[in-house]
Amino acid sequence: FTMSDTAIEELYRQTFSDRLVTPEESDDLIATLQSLQQIQDEDLSSPSPALTPDRFVWLRAAAFRIACEYLVQEGDVNSDGEEFEDPREENVRLLKSVNAVVHALETTCLLPSLPEEGGEEFSEDAVEELFKTLYETEEEWDGPEITVEESKDLTEFLTGETTRPPLEMLVWLRTAAFRIGSEYLDENNDKEKNLSLLRSINVVVHVLENTCMKTKPYELQLPESLIPTPETDFQAAAQTLWKLDSNRLQPQKDYIIDVQNYKHPCHKEDCASDPLFTHVDPAVFDSRPTFRAFRLLLDNYSRHCGEEEEVTEEESEENRHFLDVIMETGPMKYCHQYCLAKEATYGGESIPEEEEGFKEVLRSIWLELYSRSGGKMDSSGFEHVFVGEVKNDKVSGFHNWIQFYLEETKGNIDYRGYIKPRSCDDSMAETNGDDHVLTLQFAWNGVEKFVGTSFIGVSPEFELALYTIVFLTTEEEDSDISLDVGGEVFDLKVKCYRYNDGKNIGSCYVEAMAHYEV
């Protein structure tokens, strides 16, 4: 966990422990959640707040997950060591507490998107009947399980011209989902059945939020000392980006890697018999919008230089959506602020202050196609850096861990082993599965990549922000930073190669020069 993830989950446990949330406690909960949106200290190596609007799905899912720990079954005892008199009533109270937490989350992170007027056929009775249908089970020994088709039916009801709810019914809808759900708590307090019920309520609430609400625009608020100025250097900017990366994954929890054996980059033998990634939580690609949007771009390219890329209308929409979601994150908000503070220019003009204008700069830098083979539009900065290319029978680019993981799961990657940082001496930290930077050797569909360095576990927005800052605010090919990742420091050389007279990114990546404990 990051510190802020732990703080959120501890807050949930405190809330659910007595299965009671008073109005005063509800107000305090909202205030606490709002405080967790802010940077609490200026220690740049400490984790950032978890409570950013783009993490809402994780926040709500975590509330349900933690609530499952507090379901009561026959024979369970309370904090005084006495059996609960009425386990079912305790579970009803628990659902009311979860509803209060979800209300606090929605108040903090979301805005209504319903029209003032509802459809002419909307009624409370119709909603309650629909919820009952979703929670009912065909077999008495089964807990409820909502299918994809049932989710679609609920979506169609909530968005239908004649059945959509009016704005004034928004809070009632969610409360009704919990109230009706509580009627289906198992009479014998079977924990597995009640776990299934909680998962079903979570699905219903998820559909309600997707159809009736929208994410609040994210406003980056920093302590005065972290606000970028003309004097802020790249080292400080990189460390601030690290702190702001609230979507960064946690090793040993969100993912597990097996680095296996060290090898020299010049040696061709395979020193790793197993894959690099042994586990990545699949929920990562559902609960984090930037991960989901990033993944959609990865299959939009042909890996062979010389094969002309064709951008379909669907792919153009995926590009636009990716830029939209990353600009709702701390790292990219900071990237924009930093470029403005440094009075960066692009194409001879100042960086636009409006985000829409900055998105257009990002689109041109990263997603605009150009020719890497002398004619055909066969490449882009995004494709080279994050997806990878094959040119002259060698892997070129391919510096992203998500692409590596996904290709490895398809059987397209043969991980060969890790390579130690260049400045290797006795004081270096040991390379292991907790490292957030890894230099490695691999083959992609049989084509070699003898040396490549990737961040591990970071979000797409962190890398895009880091490399965009280098591209727009420096003129050098090499920029040196020491990145404190919490307990360990990586001395990195950030490489940036420009293309088309500085219009596009040719390549951007890091080289690991040293790695030591602090």
Coordinates of C-alpha atoms in Angstrom, one line a residue:
F1 CA 0.0 0.0 0.0
T2 CA 0.9 3.6 -0.3
M3 CA 0.6 5.6 2.9
S4 CA -2.6 7.2 1.6
D5 CA -4.1 3.9 0.6
T6 CA -3.5 2.6 4.1
A7 CA -5.1 5.8 5.5
I8 CA -8.2 5.3 3.4
E9 CA -8.6 1.7 4.4
E10 CA -8.0 2.4 8.1
L11 CA -10.7 5.1 7.8
Y12 CA -13.1 2.6 6.4
R13 CA -12.3 0.1 9.2
Q14 CA -12.9 2.7 11.9
T15 CA -16.2 3.6 10.2
F16 CA -17.4 0.0 9.9
S17 CA -16.2 -1.2 13.3
D18 CA -19.3 -0.2 15.2
R19 CA -21.6 -0.4 12.1
L20 CA -23.0 3.0 12.9
V21 CA -22.6 6.4 11.1
T22 CA -24.3 9.4 12.8
P23 CA -25.0 12.6 10.8
E24 CA -22.1 14.2 12.6
E25 CA -19.8 11.3 11.7
S26 CA -20.9 11.5 8.1
D27 CA -19.9 15.2 8.0
D28 CA -16.6 14.4 9.6
L29 CA -16.1 11.6 7.1
I30 CA -16.6 14.0 4.2
A31 CA -14.2 16.5 5.8
T32 CA -11.6 13.8 6.3
L33 CA -11.9 12.5 2.7
Q34 CA -11.6 16.1 1.4
S35 CA -8.4 16.5 3.5
L36 CA -6.9 13.4 1.9
Q37 CA -7.2 15.2 -1.5
Q38 CA -4.4 17.6 -0.4
I39 CA -0.7 17.1 -0.2
Q40 CA -0.2 16.7 3.5
D41 CA 3.5 17.4 3.7
E42 CA 6.5 18.5 1.6
D43 CA 8.5 15.3 1.9
L44 CA 8.7 14.6 -1.8
S45 CA 9.6 10.9 -1.4
S46 CA 6.5 10.2 0.7
P47 CA 3.3 8.9 -1.1
S48 CA 0.8 11.3 -2.5
P49 CA -2.9 11.5 -1.5
A50 CA -4.9 8.6 -2.8
L51 CA -8.2 10.5 -2.9
T52 CA -8.1 12.0 -6.4
P53 CA -11.3 11.8 -8.5
D54 CA -9.7 9.5 -11.1
R55 CA -9.3 6.9 -8.4
F56 CA -13.0 6.9 -7.4
V57 CA -13.8 3.4 -8.6
W58 CA -11.0 2.0 -6.5
L59 CA -12.1 4.0 -3.5
R60 CA -15.7 2.8 -3.7
A61 CA -14.6 -0.8 -4.4
A62 CA -12.3 -0.7 -1.4
A63 CA -15.1 0.5 0.8
F64 CA -17.1 -2.6 -0.1
R65 CA -14.1 -4.9 0.2
I66 CA -13.3 -3.6 3.7
A67 CA -17.0 -3.9 4.6
C68 CA -16.9 -7.6 3.8
E69 CA -14.6 -8.0 6.8
Y70 CA -17.3 -6.9 9.1
L71 CA -20.1 -9.1 8.0
V72 CA -21.5 -11.1 11.0
Q73 CA -22.5 -14.8 10.9
E74 CA -23.9 -17.0 13.6
G75 CA -21.5 -17.5 16.5
D76 CA -19.4 -14.3 15.8
V77 CA -18.5 -12.3 18.9
N78 CA -18.2 -8.5 19.4
S79 CA -15.3 -6.6 20.8
D80 CA -16.4 -7.6 24.4
G81 CA -16.2 -11.3 23.5
E82 CA -19.9 -11.8 23.5
E83 CA -22.0 -13.3 20.7
F84 CA -24.0 -10.9 18.7
E85 CA -27.7 -11.1 19.7
D86 CA -29.0 -10.4 16.2
P87 CA -26.3 -11.0 13.5
R88 CA -28.8 -10.1 10.7
E89 CA -29.5 -6.7 12.3
E90 CA -25.8 -6.1 12.5
N91 CA -25.4 -6.7 8.8
V92 CA -28.3 -4.3 8.1
R93 CA -26.5 -1.7 10.1
L94 CA -23.3 -2.5 8.2
L95 CA -25.0 -1.8 4.8
K96 CA -26.3 1.5 6.1
S97 CA -22.7 2.4 7.1
V98 CA -21.4 1.4 3.6
N99 CA -24.2 3.7 2.1
A100 CA -22.9 6.5 4.3
V101 CA -19.3 6.0 3.1
V102 CA -20.4 5.8 -0.6
H103 CA -22.4 9.0 -0.1
A104 CA -19.3 10.7 1.4
L105 CA -17.2 9.5 -1.6
E106 CA -19.7 10.7 -4.1
T107 CA -20.0 14.1 -2.4
T108 CA -16.2 14.4 -2.5
C109 CA -15.4 13.1 -6.0
L110 CA -18.5 13.2 -8.2
L111 CA -21.1 15.6 -9.6
P112 CA -24.7 14.9 -10.8
S113 CA -25.2 14.4 -14.5
L114 CA -29.0 13.8 -14.5
P115 CA -31.4 16.2 -16.2
E116 CA -33.8 18.2 -14.0
E117 CA -36.8 16.3 -15.5
G118 CA -37.1 12.5 -15.6
G119 CA -38.8 10.3 -18.0
E120 CA -42.6 10.1 -18.0
E121 CA -42.5 6.4 -17.1
F122 CA -40.1 6.7 -14.2
S123 CA -41.4 5.7 -10.8
E124 CA -40.1 4.7 -7.5
D125 CA -42.0 1.4 -7.7
A126 CA -40.4 0.6 -11.0
V127 CA -36.9 1.2 -9.6
E128 CA -37.6 -0.9 -6.5
E129 CA -39.0 -3.8 -8.6
L130 CA -35.9 -3.7 -10.8
F131 CA -33.6 -3.8 -7.9
K132 CA -35.5 -6.7 -6.4
T133 CA -35.2 -8.6 -9.7
L134 CA -31.4 -8.0 -9.6
Y135 CA -31.0 -9.2 -6.1
E136 CA -33.2 -12.3 -6.3
T137 CA -31.6 -15.7 -6.8
E138 CA -33.0 -18.7 -8.6
E139 CA -31.6 -21.2 -6.2
E140 CA -31.9 -20.8 -2.4
W141 CA -28.3 -21.9 -1.8
D142 CA -26.9 -19.2 -4.1
G143 CA -26.1 -15.6 -3.3
P144 CA -27.1 -13.0 -5.8
E145 CA -24.9 -12.5 -8.8
I146 CA -25.6 -9.7 -11.4
T147 CA -24.8 -10.7 -14.9
V148 CA -23.4 -8.4 -17.7
E149 CA -26.8 -8.5 -19.4
E150 CA -28.6 -7.4 -16.2
S151 CA -26.1 -4.5 -15.8
K152 CA -26.9 -3.5 -19.4
D153 CA -30.7 -3.6 -18.6
L154 CA -30.2 -1.4 -15.5
T155 CA -28.1 1.0 -17.7
E156 CA -30.8 1.2 -20.3
F157 CA -33.5 1.8 -17.7
L158 CA -31.5 4.7 -16.1
T159 CA -30.7 6.3 -19.5
G160 CA -33.9 5.6 -21.4
E161 CA -35.8 8.6 -22.7
T162 CA -39.0 7.5 -20.8
T163 CA -37.5 5.8 -17.8
R164 CA -34.6 7.9 -16.7
P165 CA -34.7 9.4 -13.2
P166 CA -34.9 13.1 -12.4
L167 CA -32.1 14.9 -10.7
E168 CA -34.0 15.2 -7.4
M169 CA -34.1 11.3 -7.1
L170 CA -30.3 10.9 -7.3
V171 CA -29.6 10.3 -3.6
W172 CA -32.8 8.2 -3.3
L173 CA -31.6 5.9 -6.0
R174 CA -28.5 4.9 -4.3
T175 CA -30.1 4.7 -0.9
A176 CA -32.8 2.5 -2.4
A177 CA -30.1 0.2 -3.8
F178 CA -28.9 -0.4 -0.3
R179 CA -32.3 -0.5 1.4
I180 CA -33.7 -3.1 -1.1
G181 CA -30.4 -5.0 -0.9
S182 CA -30.7 -5.3 2.9
E183 CA -34.0 -7.2 2.4
Y184 CA -32.0 -9.9 0.7
L185 CA -29.5 -10.5 3.5
D186 CA -29.5 -14.2 4.2
E187 CA -31.9 -15.2 7.0
N188 CA -29.3 -17.6 8.4
N189 CA -26.5 -15.1 8.1
D190 CA -24.5 -17.2 5.6
K191 CA -21.4 -15.2 5.1
E192 CA -20.8 -16.4 1.5
K193 CA -24.3 -15.5 0.4
N194 CA -24.0 -12.1 2.1
L195 CA -20.6 -11.5 0.4
S196 CA -22.3 -12.2 -2.9
L197 CA -25.0 -9.7 -2.0
L198 CA -22.4 -7.0 -1.2
R199 CA -20.7 -7.5 -4.5
S200 CA -24.1 -7.2 -6.3
I201 CA -24.9 -4.0 -4.5
N202 CA -21.5 -2.7 -5.5
V203 CA -22.3 -3.4 -9.2
V204 CA -25.7 -1.6 -8.9
V205 CA -24.1 1.4 -7.3
H206 CA -21.3 1.4 -10.0
V207 CA -24.0 1.5 -12.7
L208 CA -25.8 4.3 -11.0
E209 CA -22.7 6.3 -10.7
N210 CA -21.7 5.7 -14.3
T211 CA -25.1 6.7 -15.7
C212 CA -26.2 9.4 -13.3
M213 CA -23.0 11.1 -12.2
K214 CA -19.7 12.4 -13.5
T215 CA -16.2 12.9 -12.1
K216 CA -15.5 16.3 -10.6
P217 CA -12.8 18.3 -12.5
Y218 CA -9.5 17.7 -10.7
E219 CA -7.8 20.8 -9.3
L220 CA -4.2 20.3 -8.3
Q221 CA -3.5 22.0 -5.0
L222 CA 0.1 22.1 -3.8
P223 CA 1.9 23.6 -0.8
E224 CA 3.5 26.9 -1.8
S225 CA 7.0 25.3 -1.8
L226 CA 6.0 22.8 -4.4
I227 CA 4.3 25.2 -6.8
P228 CA 6.6 25.3 -9.9
T229 CA 8.4 28.6 -10.5
P230 CA 11.0 29.7 -13.1
E231 CA 13.7 28.6 -10.7
T232 CA 12.3 25.0 -10.2
D233 CA 14.8 22.6 -11.7
F234 CA 14.1 19.3 -13.4
Q235 CA 15.3 17.3 -10.3
A236 CA 12.7 18.9 -8.1
A237 CA 10.0 18.5 -10.9
A238 CA 10.7 14.8 -11.2
Q239 CA 10.5 14.2 -7.5
T240 CA 7.2 16.1 -7.3
L241 CA 5.8 14.0 -10.1
W242 CA 6.8 10.9 -8.1
K243 CA 4.9 12.2 -5.1
L244 CA 1.8 13.1 -7.2
D245 CA 1.6 9.6 -8.8
S246 CA -1.4 8.4 -6.9
N247 CA -2.0 5.7 -9.5
R248 CA 1.4 4.0 -9.0
L249 CA 1.1 0.3 -8.1
Q250 CA 2.5 -1.3 -5.0
P251 CA 5.0 -4.1 -5.5
Q252 CA 4.0 -7.4 -3.8
K253 CA 0.4 -6.3 -3.7
D254 CA -0.7 -4.9 -7.0
Y255 CA 1.9 -6.8 -8.9
I256 CA 4.7 -9.3 -8.4
I257 CA 7.9 -9.6 -10.5
D258 CA 10.6 -12.3 -10.4
V259 CA 13.9 -10.6 -11.5
Q260 CA 15.8 -13.9 -11.3
N261 CA 19.4 -13.7 -12.4
Y262 CA 21.8 -10.9 -13.4
K263 CA 23.4 -11.0 -16.8
H264 CA 25.9 -8.9 -18.8
P265 CA 24.3 -7.0 -21.6
C266 CA 26.7 -8.4 -24.2
H267 CA 26.0 -12.0 -23.3
K268 CA 23.2 -13.6 -25.3
E269 CA 22.4 -16.5 -23.0
D270 CA 19.0 -16.6 -21.3
C271 CA 19.5 -16.2 -17.6
A272 CA 15.9 -16.2 -16.6
S273 CA 13.9 -19.4 -17.0
D274 CA 10.6 -17.8 -15.9
P275 CA 8.6 -14.8 -16.9
L276 CA 9.4 -11.4 -15.3
F277 CA 5.8 -10.8 -14.1
T278 CA 4.2 -13.5 -12.0
H279 CA 1.1 -11.5 -11.1
V280 CA -0.7 -8.2 -11.9
D281 CA -4.0 -7.5 -10.3
P282 CA -6.5 -7.4 -13.2
A283 CA -8.6 -4.9 -11.4
V284 CA -5.9 -2.3 -12.1
F285 CA -7.1 -2.0 -15.7
D286 CA -10.7 -1.5 -14.6
S287 CA -10.4 0.8 -11.5
R288 CA -7.8 3.2 -12.9
P289 CA -9.1 5.2 -15.9
T290 CA -5.6 6.1 -17.2
F291 CA -4.5 2.5 -17.2
R292 CA -7.6 1.5 -19.1
A293 CA -7.3 4.2 -21.6
F294 CA -3.6 3.6 -22.1
R295 CA -4.1 -0.1 -22.7
L296 CA -6.6 0.7 -25.5
L297 CA -3.9 2.5 -27.5
L298 CA -1.4 -0.4 -27.4
D299 CA -2.9 -2.4 -30.2
N300 CA -3.3 0.6 -32.6
Y301 CA 0.2 0.1 -34.1
S302 CA 2.1 -2.2 -36.4
R303 CA 5.5 -2.9 -34.7
H304 CA 7.5 -3.0 -38.0
C305 CA 9.0 0.2 -39.2
G306 CA 8.3 0.6 -42.8
E307 CA 4.6 -0.5 -42.5
E308 CA 2.4 2.6 -42.8
E309 CA 0.1 3.3 -39.8
E310 CA -3.5 3.9 -40.5
V311 CA -5.5 5.8 -37.8
T312 CA -9.2 4.8 -37.7
E313 CA -11.9 7.0 -36.4
E314 CA -12.2 4.7 -33.4
E315 CA -8.4 5.0 -32.7
S316 CA -8.6 8.8 -33.0
E317 CA -11.4 8.7 -30.3
E318 CA -9.2 6.5 -28.1
N319 CA -6.3 9.0 -28.5
R320 CA -8.6 11.9 -27.5
H321 CA -10.0 10.0 -24.5
F322 CA -6.5 9.1 -23.3
L323 CA -5.4 12.7 -23.4
D324 CA -8.7 13.7 -21.6
V325 CA -8.2 11.2 -18.7
I326 CA -4.5 11.8 -18.2
M327 CA -5.1 15.5 -17.9
E328 CA -7.3 14.8 -14.9
T329 CA -4.3 13.5 -12.9
G330 CA -1.8 15.2 -10.6
P331 CA 1.3 14.4 -12.7
M332 CA -0.1 15.9 -15.9
K333 CA -1.6 18.9 -14.1
Y334 CA 1.9 19.5 -12.6
C335 CA 3.5 19.0 -16.0
H336 CA 1.4 21.7 -17.5
Q337 CA 2.0 24.1 -14.6
Y338 CA 5.8 23.4 -14.8
C339 CA 5.9 24.1 -18.5
L340 CA 4.1 27.4 -18.1
A341 CA 6.3 28.4 -15.2
K342 CA 9.4 27.7 -17.3
E343 CA 7.9 29.7 -20.2
A344 CA 8.3 26.7 -22.5
T345 CA 7.5 27.0 -26.2
Y346 CA 6.5 24.6 -28.9
G347 CA 6.6 25.3 -32.6
G348 CA 7.8 28.8 -31.8
E349 CA 4.8 29.6 -29.6
S350 CA 4.2 29.7 -25.9
I351 CA 2.7 26.7 -24.3
P352 CA -1.1 27.4 -24.1
E353 CA -2.5 28.2 -20.7
E354 CA -5.8 26.4 -21.5
E355 CA -5.8 22.6 -21.0
E356 CA -7.4 22.0 -24.4
G357 CA -4.5 23.8 -26.1
F358 CA -2.0 21.9 -24.0
K359 CA -3.7 18.6 -25.1
E360 CA -3.2 19.6 -28.7
V361 CA 0.5 20.1 -27.9
L362 CA 0.6 16.6 -26.3
R363 CA -1.2 15.1 -29.3
S364 CA 1.4 16.6 -31.7
I365 CA 4.4 15.6 -29.6
W366 CA 3.3 12.1 -28.8
L367 CA 0.6 10.9 -31.2
E368 CA 1.3 12.6 -34.5
L369 CA 2.5 10.1 -37.1
Y370 CA 5.9 10.6 -38.8
S371 CA 8.2 8.5 -40.9
R372 CA 11.1 6.6 -39.3
S373 CA 11.9 4.7 -42.5
G374 CA 12.1 7.5 -45.0
G375 CA 8.7 7.9 -46.5
K376 CA 5.8 6.0 -45.0
M377 CA 4.1 7.4 -41.9
D378 CA 5.1 4.4 -39.8
S379 CA 5.9 5.7 -36.4
S380 CA 5.1 8.2 -33.5
G381 CA 6.7 9.1 -30.2
F382 CA 4.0 7.2 -28.3
E383 CA 4.5 4.0 -30.4
H384 CA 8.3 4.1 -30.1
V385 CA 8.5 4.8 -26.4
F386 CA 5.5 2.9 -25.0
V387 CA 4.6 0.2 -27.6
G388 CA 7.9 -0.6 -29.2
E389 CA 9.0 -1.1 -32.8
V390 CA 11.2 -3.5 -34.8
K391 CA 13.7 -1.9 -37.2
N392 CA 16.6 -3.7 -38.9
D393 CA 15.9 -6.9 -36.9
K394 CA 16.2 -5.2 -33.6
V395 CA 13.7 -4.0 -31.0
S396 CA 13.7 -0.3 -30.8
G397 CA 12.0 1.7 -28.0
F398 CA 9.7 -0.4 -25.9
H399 CA 10.3 1.2 -22.5
N400 CA 6.9 0.6 -20.8
W401 CA 6.2 -2.0 -18.2
I402 CA 2.5 -2.4 -19.0
Q403 CA 3.2 -3.2 -22.6
F404 CA 5.9 -5.7 -21.4
Y405 CA 3.5 -7.4 -19.1
L406 CA 0.7 -7.7 -21.6
E407 CA 3.0 -9.0 -24.3
E408 CA 4.5 -11.4 -21.8
T409 CA 1.1 -12.8 -21.0
K410 CA 0.5 -13.5 -24.7
G411 CA 3.7 -15.4 -24.9
N412 CA 5.4 -12.8 -27.1
I413 CA 8.1 -11.8 -24.6
D414 CA 11.1 -13.9 -23.5
Y415 CA 12.6 -12.3 -20.4
R416 CA 16.3 -13.0 -20.3
G417 CA 17.4 -11.4 -17.0
Y418 CA 18.3 -8.1 -15.4
I419 CA 21.3 -5.8 -15.9
K420 CA 22.8 -4.0 -13.0
P421 CA 23.1 -0.2 -13.1
R422 CA 26.2 1.2 -14.9
S423 CA 28.0 2.6 -11.8
C424 CA 28.1 -0.8 -10.0
D425 CA 30.0 -1.0 -6.8
D426 CA 29.7 -2.6 -3.4
S427 CA 27.4 0.1 -2.0
M428 CA 24.7 -0.6 -4.6
A429 CA 21.3 -1.9 -3.4
E430 CA 20.3 -5.4 -4.4
T431 CA 18.0 -5.7 -7.4
N432 CA 14.7 -7.3 -6.4
G433 CA 11.0 -7.4 -6.9
D434 CA 10.4 -4.2 -5.0
D435 CA 12.4 -2.0 -7.5
H436 CA 10.5 0.6 -9.4
V437 CA 13.3 0.9 -12.1
L438 CA 14.7 -2.2 -13.9
T439 CA 17.2 -2.6 -16.7
L440 CA 16.6 -5.8 -18.5
Q441 CA 17.2 -7.9 -21.6
F442 CA 14.5 -9.6 -23.5
A443 CA 13.3 -10.9 -26.9
W444 CA 10.0 -9.8 -28.5
N445 CA 8.6 -12.3 -30.9
G446 CA 12.1 -13.6 -31.3
V447 CA 13.7 -10.2 -31.9
E448 CA 16.4 -9.1 -29.4
K449 CA 16.4 -6.1 -27.1
F450 CA 19.9 -6.3 -25.5
V451 CA 19.5 -3.4 -23.1
G452 CA 16.3 -1.6 -22.1
T453 CA 15.3 0.3 -18.9
S454 CA 11.8 0.7 -17.7
F455 CA 10.0 2.1 -14.7
I456 CA 8.0 -0.7 -13.1
G457 CA 4.5 -0.1 -11.6
V458 CA 4.3 3.6 -12.3
S459 CA 1.2 5.1 -14.0
P460 CA 1.1 6.1 -17.7
E461 CA 0.7 9.7 -16.6
F462 CA 3.9 9.7 -14.6
E463 CA 6.0 8.7 -17.5
L464 CA 4.2 10.9 -20.0
A465 CA 4.6 13.9 -17.7
L466 CA 8.3 13.2 -17.0
Y467 CA 9.2 12.8 -20.6
T468 CA 7.0 15.8 -21.8
I469 CA 8.8 18.1 -19.3
V470 CA 12.2 17.0 -20.6
F471 CA 11.1 17.5 -24.2
L472 CA 9.6 20.9 -23.7
T473 CA 11.8 22.5 -21.1
T474 CA 15.3 21.2 -21.8
E475 CA 17.5 21.2 -24.9
E476 CA 19.9 18.5 -23.8
E477 CA 19.7 14.8 -24.7
D478 CA 20.7 13.8 -21.2
S479 CA 19.2 15.1 -17.9
D480 CA 20.4 13.6 -14.7
I481 CA 18.2 13.1 -11.6
S482 CA 18.3 11.3 -8.3
L483 CA 14.8 9.8 -7.7
D484 CA 14.0 9.0 -4.1
V485 CA 11.3 6.3 -4.3
G486 CA 11.1 5.9 -0.5
G487 CA 14.0 4.1 1.2
E488 CA 15.9 3.8 -2.1
V489 CA 17.4 6.2 -4.6
F490 CA 17.9 5.7 -8.3
D491 CA 20.4 7.9 -10.1
L492 CA 18.9 8.2 -13.6
K493 CA 19.9 9.7 -16.8
V494 CA 16.7 10.8 -18.6
K495 CA 17.4 10.5 -22.4
C496 CA 15.4 12.6 -24.9
Y497 CA 15.8 12.5 -28.6
R498 CA 13.9 14.9 -30.8
Y499 CA 12.5 14.2 -34.3
N500 CA 11.4 16.4 -37.2
D501 CA 13.4 19.5 -36.1
G502 CA 12.1 19.2 -32.6
K503 CA 8.4 18.8 -33.4
N504 CA 8.0 15.2 -32.2
I505 CA 9.6 12.9 -29.7
G506 CA 11.9 10.4 -31.3
S507 CA 12.6 8.5 -28.1
C508 CA 12.5 9.1 -24.3
Y509 CA 13.6 6.7 -21.6
V510 CA 15.8 6.4 -18.5
E511 CA 19.2 4.8 -17.9
A512 CA 19.9 3.5 -14.4
M513 CA 23.3 4.8 -13.4
A514 CA 23.2 3.8 -9.7
H515 CA 20.8 2.4 -7.1
Y516 CA 21.4 2.6 -3.4
E517 CA 19.5 2.5 -0.1
V518 CA 19.0 5.6 2.0

